[in-house]
Amino acid sequence: MDITAMAVRDAYRITPRRLPDHRGEFFEAARREALEAVTGHPFVVRQVNYSVSRRHTLRGIHGTTLPPGQAKLVTCVSGAVLDVVVDLRAGSPTFGRFDVTRQDGESGISVYLADGLGHAFLALTDDVRMAYLCSEEYVPGTMVDIDALDPDLALPWPRGPEVIRSAKDAAAPRLADALHRLPTYEQCLAAYGRTPARDGGQR
């Protein structure tokens, strides 16, 4: 697999090397040692989530406070989505920056998000199924929600019919109004045994 750094620091795109034959195909979706070598910290799965979405569904932006934090490996296993990572770490060199990945069930492309990064996606097809491998179990009250339609972020959602959102997502604050809820860059680095002085950017 190929693991490449994204425009948001500590986010990575994982593109598998697919092996087709007369039965179909096979690929490695993730390998712990390869991911750790790039990120500089271990990724241990403590919870697995799935979501099923209809076309035009917009989920997110979702993040987590520290503690407990929650790094994620996100994969579209059916259908197609426009997947977005946003840096929600106050004080980060890439704070407020985003990067976009088209994921679908055919490509097997995944996105890894370290602690403090936010995630959102728009379902481009019906019967979208997303798998989330999470480093921590969900703790009620620790989720950070940001409006995915925040005009200051100007995320590049395609124009079309009105998106379908949960009441919670539709009521989420803009990034500028949620600063008091966001984890700091220093907190997120400390969770991985790093400091700003020792952090040289993507690994």
PDB file of C-alpha atoms in Angstrom:
ATOM      1  CA  MET A   1       0.000   0.000   0.000  1.00  0.00           C
ATOM      2  CA  ASP A   2       1.009   3.612  -0.483  1.00  0.00           C
ATOM      3  CA  ILE A   3       0.643   5.970   2.505  1.00  0.00           C
ATOM      4  CA  THR A   4       0.895   9.649   1.615  1.00  0.00           C
ATOM      5  CA  ALA A   5       0.694  12.801   3.722  1.00  0.00           C
ATOM      6  CA  MET A   6      -2.318  15.046   3.167  1.00  0.00           C
ATOM      7  CA  ALA A   7      -2.549  18.854   3.239  1.00  0.00           C
ATOM      8  CA  VAL A   8      -3.712  18.600   6.856  1.00  0.00           C
ATOM      9  CA  ARG A   9      -0.816  17.734   9.137  1.00  0.00           C
ATOM     10  CA  ASP A  10      -1.115  14.243  10.723  1.00  0.00           C
ATOM     11  CA  ALA A  11      -3.685  13.052   8.179  1.00  0.00           C
ATOM     12  CA  TYR A  12      -2.717  10.367   5.656  1.00  0.00           C
ATOM     13  CA  ARG A  13      -4.264   8.817   2.574  1.00  0.00           C
ATOM     14  CA  ILE A  14      -3.815   5.059   2.200  1.00  0.00           C
ATOM     15  CA  THR A  15      -4.045   3.666  -1.329  1.00  0.00           C
ATOM     16  CA  PRO A  16      -3.922  -0.140  -1.570  1.00  0.00           C
ATOM     17  CA  ARG A  17      -2.089  -2.079  -4.248  1.00  0.00           C
ATOM     18  CA  ARG A  18      -4.866  -4.199  -5.719  1.00  0.00           C
ATOM     19  CA  LEU A  19      -4.217  -7.749  -6.893  1.00  0.00           C
ATOM     20  CA  PRO A  20      -6.878  -8.805  -9.429  1.00  0.00           C
ATOM     21  CA  ASP A  21      -7.415 -12.308 -10.780  1.00  0.00           C
ATOM     22  CA  HIS A  22     -10.230 -14.352 -12.324  1.00  0.00           C
ATOM     23  CA  ARG A  23     -12.094 -14.472  -8.978  1.00  0.00           C
ATOM     24  CA  GLY A  24     -12.061 -10.728  -8.373  1.00  0.00           C
ATOM     25  CA  GLU A  25      -9.323  -9.001  -6.431  1.00  0.00           C
ATOM     26  CA  PHE A  26      -7.511  -8.824  -3.106  1.00  0.00           C
ATOM     27  CA  PHE A  27      -5.657  -6.041  -1.307  1.00  0.00           C
ATOM     28  CA  GLU A  28      -4.245  -5.149   2.073  1.00  0.00           C
ATOM     29  CA  ALA A  29      -6.320  -2.276   3.432  1.00  0.00           C
ATOM     30  CA  ALA A  30      -3.946  -1.387   6.279  1.00  0.00           C
ATOM     31  CA  ARG A  31      -0.814  -2.625   7.958  1.00  0.00           C
ATOM     32  CA  ARG A  32      -0.034  -1.518  11.503  1.00  0.00           C
ATOM     33  CA  GLU A  33       3.743  -1.337  11.202  1.00  0.00           C
ATOM     34  CA  ALA A  34       3.619   0.569   7.908  1.00  0.00           C
ATOM     35  CA  LEU A  35       1.179   3.120   9.313  1.00  0.00           C
ATOM     36  CA  GLU A  36       3.178   3.538  12.520  1.00  0.00           C
ATOM     37  CA  ALA A  37       6.382   4.083  10.539  1.00  0.00           C
ATOM     38  CA  VAL A  38       4.761   7.017   8.740  1.00  0.00           C
ATOM     39  CA  THR A  39       2.782   8.581  11.596  1.00  0.00           C
ATOM     40  CA  GLY A  40       5.385   8.031  14.304  1.00  0.00           C
ATOM     41  CA  HIS A  41       2.886   6.570  16.775  1.00  0.00           C
ATOM     42  CA  PRO A  42       0.926   3.329  17.181  1.00  0.00           C
ATOM     43  CA  PHE A  43      -2.699   2.965  16.108  1.00  0.00           C
ATOM     44  CA  VAL A  44      -4.583   0.468  18.281  1.00  0.00           C
ATOM     45  CA  VAL A  45      -8.223  -0.251  17.409  1.00  0.00           C
ATOM     46  CA  ARG A  46     -10.590  -0.141  20.399  1.00  0.00           C
ATOM     47  CA  GLN A  47     -13.911   0.414  18.622  1.00  0.00           C
ATOM     48  CA  VAL A  48     -15.291  -0.242  15.138  1.00  0.00           C
ATOM     49  CA  ASN A  49     -18.239   1.749  13.752  1.00  0.00           C
ATOM     50  CA  TYR A  50     -20.280   1.532  10.549  1.00  0.00           C
ATOM     51  CA  SER A  51     -22.668   3.997   8.981  1.00  0.00           C
ATOM     52  CA  VAL A  52     -25.153   3.540   6.131  1.00  0.00           C
ATOM     53  CA  SER A  53     -26.201   6.660   4.216  1.00  0.00           C
ATOM     54  CA  ARG A  54     -28.456   7.567   1.316  1.00  0.00           C
ATOM     55  CA  ARG A  55     -27.367   9.842  -1.525  1.00  0.00           C
ATOM     56  CA  HIS A  56     -26.901  13.534  -0.569  1.00  0.00           C
ATOM     57  CA  THR A  57     -26.397  12.700   3.114  1.00  0.00           C
ATOM     58  CA  LEU A  58     -23.821  14.968   4.759  1.00  0.00           C
ATOM     59  CA  ARG A  59     -22.265  13.708   8.001  1.00  0.00           C
ATOM     60  CA  GLY A  60     -19.949  15.820  10.150  1.00  0.00           C
ATOM     61  CA  ILE A  61     -17.767  17.650  10.848  1.00  0.00           C
ATOM     62  CA  HIS A  62     -17.049  15.396  13.848  1.00  0.00           C
ATOM     63  CA  GLY A  63     -14.049  15.462  16.157  1.00  0.00           C
ATOM     64  CA  THR A  64     -13.261  14.587  19.782  1.00  0.00           C
ATOM     65  CA  THR A  65     -11.911  16.455  22.791  1.00  0.00           C
ATOM     66  CA  LEU A  66      -8.726  15.369  24.573  1.00  0.00           C
ATOM     67  CA  PRO A  67      -8.969  13.397  26.686  1.00  0.00           C
ATOM     68  CA  PRO A  68      -9.952  10.871  25.479  1.00  0.00           C
ATOM     69  CA  GLY A  69      -9.227  11.705  21.826  1.00  0.00           C
ATOM     70  CA  GLN A  70     -10.054   9.337  18.995  1.00  0.00           C
ATOM     71  CA  ALA A  71      -7.826   8.693  15.990  1.00  0.00           C
ATOM     72  CA  LYS A  72      -9.662   7.074  13.071  1.00  0.00           C
ATOM     73  CA  LEU A  73      -9.053   5.007   9.973  1.00  0.00           C
ATOM     74  CA  VAL A  74     -12.045   5.647   7.697  1.00  0.00           C
ATOM     75  CA  THR A  75     -12.953   3.587   4.628  1.00  0.00           C
ATOM     76  CA  CYS A  76     -15.877   3.595   2.204  1.00  0.00           C
ATOM     77  CA  VAL A  77     -16.684  -0.078   1.658  1.00  0.00           C
ATOM     78  CA  SER A  78     -19.749   0.464  -0.587  1.00  0.00           C
ATOM     79  CA  GLY A  79     -20.917   3.345  -2.749  1.00  0.00           C
ATOM     80  CA  ALA A  80     -18.929   6.577  -3.107  1.00  0.00           C
ATOM     81  CA  VAL A  81     -18.288   9.626  -0.932  1.00  0.00           C
ATOM     82  CA  LEU A  82     -16.480  12.925  -0.922  1.00  0.00           C
ATOM     83  CA  ASP A  83     -14.441  12.599   2.275  1.00  0.00           C
ATOM     84  CA  VAL A  84     -13.049  15.661   4.052  1.00  0.00           C
ATOM     85  CA  VAL A  85     -10.488  16.061   6.848  1.00  0.00           C
ATOM     86  CA  VAL A  86     -10.350  19.381   8.732  1.00  0.00           C
ATOM     87  CA  ASP A  87      -7.697  20.407  11.265  1.00  0.00           C
ATOM     88  CA  LEU A  88      -9.587  21.322  14.468  1.00  0.00           C
ATOM     89  CA  ARG A  89      -6.491  21.626  16.690  1.00  0.00           C
ATOM     90  CA  ALA A  90      -6.233  25.150  18.067  1.00  0.00           C
ATOM     91  CA  GLY A  91      -2.718  26.448  17.429  1.00  0.00           C
ATOM     92  CA  SER A  92      -1.884  23.901  14.736  1.00  0.00           C
ATOM     93  CA  PRO A  93       0.172  25.088  11.751  1.00  0.00           C
ATOM     94  CA  THR A  94      -2.669  23.777   9.559  1.00  0.00           C
ATOM     95  CA  PHE A  95      -5.584  24.861  11.789  1.00  0.00           C
ATOM     96  CA  GLY A  96      -8.762  25.246   9.728  1.00  0.00           C
ATOM     97  CA  ARG A  97      -7.132  23.700   6.663  1.00  0.00           C
ATOM     98  CA  PHE A  98      -8.858  20.800   4.914  1.00  0.00           C
ATOM     99  CA  ASP A  99      -8.122  18.098   2.375  1.00  0.00           C
ATOM    100  CA  VAL A 100     -10.502  16.089   0.219  1.00  0.00           C
ATOM    101  CA  THR A 101     -10.472  12.435  -0.872  1.00  0.00           C
ATOM    102  CA  ARG A 102     -12.912  10.648  -3.123  1.00  0.00           C
ATOM    103  CA  GLN A 103     -13.489   7.257  -1.561  1.00  0.00           C
ATOM    104  CA  ASP A 104     -15.493   4.402  -3.015  1.00  0.00           C
ATOM    105  CA  GLY A 105     -15.969   0.691  -2.573  1.00  0.00           C
ATOM    106  CA  GLU A 106     -13.917  -0.106  -5.661  1.00  0.00           C
ATOM    107  CA  SER A 107     -10.706   1.773  -4.902  1.00  0.00           C
ATOM    108  CA  GLY A 108     -10.265   0.688  -1.280  1.00  0.00           C
ATOM    109  CA  ILE A 109      -8.712   4.075  -0.461  1.00  0.00           C
ATOM    110  CA  SER A 110      -8.733   4.920   3.268  1.00  0.00           C
ATOM    111  CA  VAL A 111      -7.974   8.043   5.289  1.00  0.00           C
ATOM    112  CA  TYR A 112      -6.187   8.101   8.646  1.00  0.00           C
ATOM    113  CA  LEU A 113      -6.896  10.996  11.034  1.00  0.00           C
ATOM    114  CA  ALA A 114      -4.849  11.572  14.174  1.00  0.00           C
ATOM    115  CA  ASP A 115      -6.323  12.950  17.413  1.00  0.00           C
ATOM    116  CA  GLY A 116      -7.809  16.414  17.044  1.00  0.00           C
ATOM    117  CA  LEU A 117      -8.698  16.229  13.358  1.00  0.00           C
ATOM    118  CA  GLY A 118     -12.300  16.525  12.200  1.00  0.00           C
ATOM    119  CA  HIS A 119     -14.053  14.316   9.668  1.00  0.00           C
ATOM    120  CA  ALA A 120     -17.003  14.785   7.337  1.00  0.00           C
ATOM    121  CA  PHE A 121     -18.316  13.196   4.162  1.00  0.00           C
ATOM    122  CA  LEU A 122     -21.004  13.638   1.545  1.00  0.00           C
ATOM    123  CA  ALA A 123     -22.662  10.509   0.130  1.00  0.00           C
ATOM    124  CA  LEU A 124     -22.453  10.624  -3.674  1.00  0.00           C
ATOM    125  CA  THR A 125     -24.509   7.450  -4.173  1.00  0.00           C
ATOM    126  CA  ASP A 126     -27.226   5.511  -2.412  1.00  0.00           C
ATOM    127  CA  ASP A 127     -26.343   2.736   0.025  1.00  0.00           C
ATOM    128  CA  VAL A 128     -23.053   4.274   1.120  1.00  0.00           C
ATOM    129  CA  ARG A 129     -21.398   2.196   3.829  1.00  0.00           C
ATOM    130  CA  MET A 130     -18.512   3.620   5.829  1.00  0.00           C
ATOM    131  CA  ALA A 131     -16.275   1.731   8.239  1.00  0.00           C
ATOM    132  CA  TYR A 132     -14.492   3.556  11.055  1.00  0.00           C
ATOM    133  CA  LEU A 133     -11.670   1.949  13.022  1.00  0.00           C
ATOM    134  CA  CYS A 134     -11.264   4.027  16.186  1.00  0.00           C
ATOM    135  CA  SER A 135      -8.365   4.225  18.637  1.00  0.00           C
ATOM    136  CA  GLU A 136     -10.652   4.925  21.610  1.00  0.00           C
ATOM    137  CA  GLU A 137     -14.139   3.943  22.674  1.00  0.00           C
ATOM    138  CA  TYR A 138     -16.810   6.611  22.362  1.00  0.00           C
ATOM    139  CA  VAL A 139     -17.352   8.637  25.543  1.00  0.00           C
ATOM    140  CA  PRO A 140     -20.624  10.638  25.695  1.00  0.00           C
ATOM    141  CA  GLY A 141     -20.086  14.371  25.912  1.00  0.00           C
ATOM    142  CA  THR A 142     -16.644  14.384  24.281  1.00  0.00           C
ATOM    143  CA  MET A 143     -17.657  14.799  20.638  1.00  0.00           C
ATOM    144  CA  VAL A 144     -16.852  18.097  18.932  1.00  0.00           C
ATOM    145  CA  ASP A 145     -19.314  19.062  16.182  1.00  0.00           C
ATOM    146  CA  ILE A 146     -18.616  21.798  13.612  1.00  0.00           C
ATOM    147  CA  ASP A 147     -20.978  23.002  10.882  1.00  0.00           C
ATOM    148  CA  ALA A 148     -19.893  21.323   7.635  1.00  0.00           C
ATOM    149  CA  LEU A 149     -21.456  24.250   5.741  1.00  0.00           C
ATOM    150  CA  ASP A 150     -19.494  26.885   7.677  1.00  0.00           C
ATOM    151  CA  PRO A 151     -18.837  29.584   5.036  1.00  0.00           C
ATOM    152  CA  ASP A 152     -15.506  30.443   6.644  1.00  0.00           C
ATOM    153  CA  LEU A 153     -14.264  26.907   5.984  1.00  0.00           C
ATOM    154  CA  ALA A 154     -15.772  26.902   2.473  1.00  0.00           C
ATOM    155  CA  LEU A 155     -15.535  23.142   2.087  1.00  0.00           C
ATOM    156  CA  PRO A 156     -15.890  22.149  -1.596  1.00  0.00           C
ATOM    157  CA  TRP A 157     -19.159  20.242  -1.466  1.00  0.00           C
ATOM    158  CA  PRO A 158     -20.591  19.839  -4.985  1.00  0.00           C
ATOM    159  CA  ARG A 159     -23.672  21.837  -5.844  1.00  0.00           C
ATOM    160  CA  GLY A 160     -26.913  19.923  -6.123  1.00  0.00           C
ATOM    161  CA  PRO A 161     -30.022  19.063  -4.112  1.00  0.00           C
ATOM    162  CA  GLU A 162     -30.221  20.167  -0.498  1.00  0.00           C
ATOM    163  CA  VAL A 163     -28.130  17.890   1.688  1.00  0.00           C
ATOM    164  CA  ILE A 164     -29.632  15.558   4.287  1.00  0.00           C
ATOM    165  CA  ARG A 165     -28.289  16.142   7.796  1.00  0.00           C
ATOM    166  CA  SER A 166     -29.088  15.128  11.333  1.00  0.00           C
ATOM    167  CA  ALA A 167     -30.609  17.780  13.577  1.00  0.00           C
ATOM    168  CA  LYS A 168     -27.393  17.731  15.629  1.00  0.00           C
ATOM    169  CA  ASP A 169     -25.157  18.333  12.613  1.00  0.00           C
ATOM    170  CA  ALA A 170     -27.439  21.073  11.260  1.00  0.00           C
ATOM    171  CA  ALA A 171     -27.289  22.873  14.637  1.00  0.00           C
ATOM    172  CA  ALA A 172     -23.506  22.581  15.031  1.00  0.00           C
ATOM    173  CA  PRO A 173     -21.602  25.852  15.509  1.00  0.00           C
ATOM    174  CA  ARG A 174     -19.172  27.416  13.092  1.00  0.00           C
ATOM    175  CA  LEU A 175     -15.491  26.800  13.736  1.00  0.00           C
ATOM    176  CA  ALA A 176     -14.951  30.338  15.064  1.00  0.00           C
ATOM    177  CA  ASP A 177     -17.730  29.844  17.621  1.00  0.00           C
ATOM    178  CA  ALA A 178     -16.411  26.511  18.908  1.00  0.00           C
ATOM    179  CA  LEU A 179     -12.846  27.445  19.823  1.00  0.00           C
ATOM    180  CA  HIS A 180     -13.490  26.843  23.531  1.00  0.00           C
ATOM    181  CA  ARG A 181     -14.366  23.202  22.761  1.00  0.00           C
ATOM    182  CA  LEU A 182     -11.418  22.382  20.535  1.00  0.00           C
ATOM    183  CA  PRO A 183      -8.350  20.438  21.628  1.00  0.00           C
ATOM    184  CA  THR A 184      -5.072  22.302  21.344  1.00  0.00           C
ATOM    185  CA  TYR A 185      -2.232  21.309  19.057  1.00  0.00           C
ATOM    186  CA  GLU A 186       0.008  20.869  22.115  1.00  0.00           C
ATOM    187  CA  GLN A 187      -2.499  18.492  23.747  1.00  0.00           C
ATOM    188  CA  CYS A 188      -2.651  16.366  20.622  1.00  0.00           C
ATOM    189  CA  LEU A 189       1.117  16.197  20.238  1.00  0.00           C
ATOM    190  CA  ALA A 190       1.510  15.299  23.924  1.00  0.00           C
ATOM    191  CA  ALA A 191      -0.883  12.382  23.449  1.00  0.00           C
ATOM    192  CA  TYR A 192       1.741  10.923  21.101  1.00  0.00           C
ATOM    193  CA  GLY A 193       4.754  11.900  23.187  1.00  0.00           C
ATOM    194  CA  ARG A 194       5.673  14.830  20.956  1.00  0.00           C
ATOM    195  CA  THR A 195       6.173  18.556  21.544  1.00  0.00           C
ATOM    196  CA  PRO A 196       5.997  21.511  19.129  1.00  0.00           C
ATOM    197  CA  ALA A 197       9.785  21.917  19.354  1.00  0.00           C
ATOM    198  CA  ARG A 198      10.324  18.295  18.314  1.00  0.00           C
ATOM    199  CA  ASP A 199       7.549  18.198  15.747  1.00  0.00           C
ATOM    200  CA  GLY A 200       8.975  18.568  12.286  1.00  0.00           C
ATOM    201  CA  GLY A 201       5.719  18.183  10.449  1.00  0.00           C
ATOM    202  CA  GLN A 202       4.606  15.096   8.572  1.00  0.00           C
ATOM    203  CA  ARG A 203       6.633  11.954   9.212  1.00  0.00           C
TER     204      ARG A 203
END
